[in-house]
Short mmCIF file of C-alpha atoms in Angstrom, two decimals:
data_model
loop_
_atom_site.label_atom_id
_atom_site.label_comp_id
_atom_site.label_asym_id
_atom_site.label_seq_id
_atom_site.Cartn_x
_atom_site.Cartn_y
_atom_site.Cartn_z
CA UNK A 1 -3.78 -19.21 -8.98
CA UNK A 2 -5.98 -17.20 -11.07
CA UNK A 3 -8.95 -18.19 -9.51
CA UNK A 4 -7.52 -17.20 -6.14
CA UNK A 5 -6.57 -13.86 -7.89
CA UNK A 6 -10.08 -13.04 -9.10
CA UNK A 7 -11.82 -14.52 -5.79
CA UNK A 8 -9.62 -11.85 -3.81
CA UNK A 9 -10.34 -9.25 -5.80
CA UNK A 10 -14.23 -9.89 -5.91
CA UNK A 11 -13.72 -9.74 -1.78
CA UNK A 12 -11.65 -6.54 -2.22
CA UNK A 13 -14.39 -5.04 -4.54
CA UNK A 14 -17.20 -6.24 -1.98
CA UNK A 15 -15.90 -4.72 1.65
CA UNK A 16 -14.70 -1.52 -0.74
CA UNK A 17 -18.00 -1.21 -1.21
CA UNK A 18 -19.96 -1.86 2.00
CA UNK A 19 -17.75 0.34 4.03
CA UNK A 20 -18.50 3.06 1.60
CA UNK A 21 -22.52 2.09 1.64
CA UNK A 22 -21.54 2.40 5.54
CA UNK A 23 -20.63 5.99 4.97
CA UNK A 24 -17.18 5.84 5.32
CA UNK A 25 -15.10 5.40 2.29
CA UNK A 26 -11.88 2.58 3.48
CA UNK A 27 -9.40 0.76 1.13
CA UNK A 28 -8.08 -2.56 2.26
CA UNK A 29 -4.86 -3.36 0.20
CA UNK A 30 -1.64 -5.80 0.78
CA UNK A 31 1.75 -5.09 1.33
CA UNK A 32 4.77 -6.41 0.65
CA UNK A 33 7.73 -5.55 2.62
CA UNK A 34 11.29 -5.46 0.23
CA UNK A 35 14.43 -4.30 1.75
CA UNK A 36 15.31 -0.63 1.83
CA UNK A 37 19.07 -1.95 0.34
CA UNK A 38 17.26 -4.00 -2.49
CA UNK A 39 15.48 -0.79 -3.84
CA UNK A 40 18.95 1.34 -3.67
CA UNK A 41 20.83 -1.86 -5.42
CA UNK A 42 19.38 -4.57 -6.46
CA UNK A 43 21.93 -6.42 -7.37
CA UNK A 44 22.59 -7.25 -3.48
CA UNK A 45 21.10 -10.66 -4.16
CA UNK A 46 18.47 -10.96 -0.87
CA UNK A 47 14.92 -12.00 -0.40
CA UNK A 48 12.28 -9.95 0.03
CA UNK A 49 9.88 -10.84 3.21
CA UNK A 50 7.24 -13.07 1.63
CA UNK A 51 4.63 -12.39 3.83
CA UNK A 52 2.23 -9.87 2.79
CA UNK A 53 0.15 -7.40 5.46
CA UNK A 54 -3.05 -6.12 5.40
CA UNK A 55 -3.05 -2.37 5.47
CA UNK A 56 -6.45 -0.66 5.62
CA UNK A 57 -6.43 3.24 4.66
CA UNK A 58 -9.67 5.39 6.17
CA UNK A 59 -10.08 8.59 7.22
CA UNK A 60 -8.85 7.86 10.63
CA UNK A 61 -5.52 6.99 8.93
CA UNK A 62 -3.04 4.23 7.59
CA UNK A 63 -3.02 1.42 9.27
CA UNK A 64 -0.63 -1.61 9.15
CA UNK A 65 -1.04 -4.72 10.34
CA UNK A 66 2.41 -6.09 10.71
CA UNK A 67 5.12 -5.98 13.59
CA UNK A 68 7.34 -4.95 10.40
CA UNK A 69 5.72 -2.06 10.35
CA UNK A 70 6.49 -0.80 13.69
CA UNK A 71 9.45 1.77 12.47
CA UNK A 72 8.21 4.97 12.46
CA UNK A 73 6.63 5.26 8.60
CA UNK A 74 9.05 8.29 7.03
CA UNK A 75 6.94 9.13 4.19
CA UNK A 76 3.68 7.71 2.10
CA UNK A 77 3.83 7.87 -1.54
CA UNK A 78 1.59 7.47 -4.19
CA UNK A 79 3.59 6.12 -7.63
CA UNK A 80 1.72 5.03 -10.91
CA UNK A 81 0.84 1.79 -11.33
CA UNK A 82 4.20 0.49 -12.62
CA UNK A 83 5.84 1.88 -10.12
CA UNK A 84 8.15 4.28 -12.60
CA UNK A 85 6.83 8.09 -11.61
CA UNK A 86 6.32 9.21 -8.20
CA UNK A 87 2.99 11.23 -7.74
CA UNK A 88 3.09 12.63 -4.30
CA UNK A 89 4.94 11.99 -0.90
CA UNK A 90 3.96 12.95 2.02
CA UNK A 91 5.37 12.55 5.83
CA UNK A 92 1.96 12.83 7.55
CA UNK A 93 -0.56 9.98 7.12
CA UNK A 94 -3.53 12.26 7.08
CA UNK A 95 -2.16 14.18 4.68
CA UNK A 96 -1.77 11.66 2.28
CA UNK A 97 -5.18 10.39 3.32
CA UNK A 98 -6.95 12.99 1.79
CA UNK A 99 -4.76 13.46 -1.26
CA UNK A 100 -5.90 9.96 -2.26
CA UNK A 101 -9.51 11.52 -3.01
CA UNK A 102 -7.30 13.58 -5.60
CA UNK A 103 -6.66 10.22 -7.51
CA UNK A 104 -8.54 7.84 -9.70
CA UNK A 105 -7.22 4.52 -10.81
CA UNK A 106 -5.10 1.82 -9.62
CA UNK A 107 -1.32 2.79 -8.08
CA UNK A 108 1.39 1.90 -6.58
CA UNK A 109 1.47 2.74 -2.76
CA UNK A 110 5.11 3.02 -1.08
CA UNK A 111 5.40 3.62 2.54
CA UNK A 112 8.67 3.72 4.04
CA UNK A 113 10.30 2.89 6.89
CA UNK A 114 13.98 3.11 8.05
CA UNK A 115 14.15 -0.74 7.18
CA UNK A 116 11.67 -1.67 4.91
CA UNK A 117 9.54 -0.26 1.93
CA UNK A 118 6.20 -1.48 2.41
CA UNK A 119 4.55 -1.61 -1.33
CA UNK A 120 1.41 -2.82 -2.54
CA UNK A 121 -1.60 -1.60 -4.78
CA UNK A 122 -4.24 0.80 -4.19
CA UNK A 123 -7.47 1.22 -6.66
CA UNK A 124 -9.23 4.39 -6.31
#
């Protein structure tokens, strides 16, 4: 498992960094889609999905790959890295898209739908 770990994020590290040799800076990340009732109490006792989507944030935008993630997003947040402090939220992608180039490090991203919060890992 820790092989598979490093070997994806070797690939991550590689495509970060020909898309920015390309001229166009683009993070490719995975998301994990948990319940909107688990985060509120999570004592409910349900799974999360376990499928995990690619989401691929550019200057153009978020975007999800993921029928899941066809609710309307409500807001995209930036948290730290354990997920305890919220750093920004923001209801318009683009917005958010260039607050990122505020940030450097590895966080938590959060984006929320009316179902689902999609979360997953962002290094900047």
């Amino acid at each position: 498992m820790r092989k598979y770990n490093r070997l994806l994020a070797l690939a991550f590290l590689l495509v970060s960094s020909i898309l920015t040799v390309m001229g166009e800076t683009s993070y490719i990340t995975y998301l994990t889609p948990i319940d909107t009732s688990l985060i509120e109490d999570p004592e409910v006792g349900r799974r999360t999905v376990a499928r995990r989507i690619v989401c691929t944030i550019s200057e153009d935008g978020v975007e999800i790959d993921s029928p899941v993630a066809d609710d309307v997003v409500l807001s995209y947040e930036l948290w730290d890295e354990a997920g305890n402090i919220c750093l920004v939220t923001y209801v318009d992608e683009h917005e958010f898209v260039e607050a990122l180039a505020m940030f450097r490090g590895t966080y938590q991203l959060r984006f929320l739908t009316t179902e689902y919060a999609l979360v997953g890992y962002i290094s900047l």
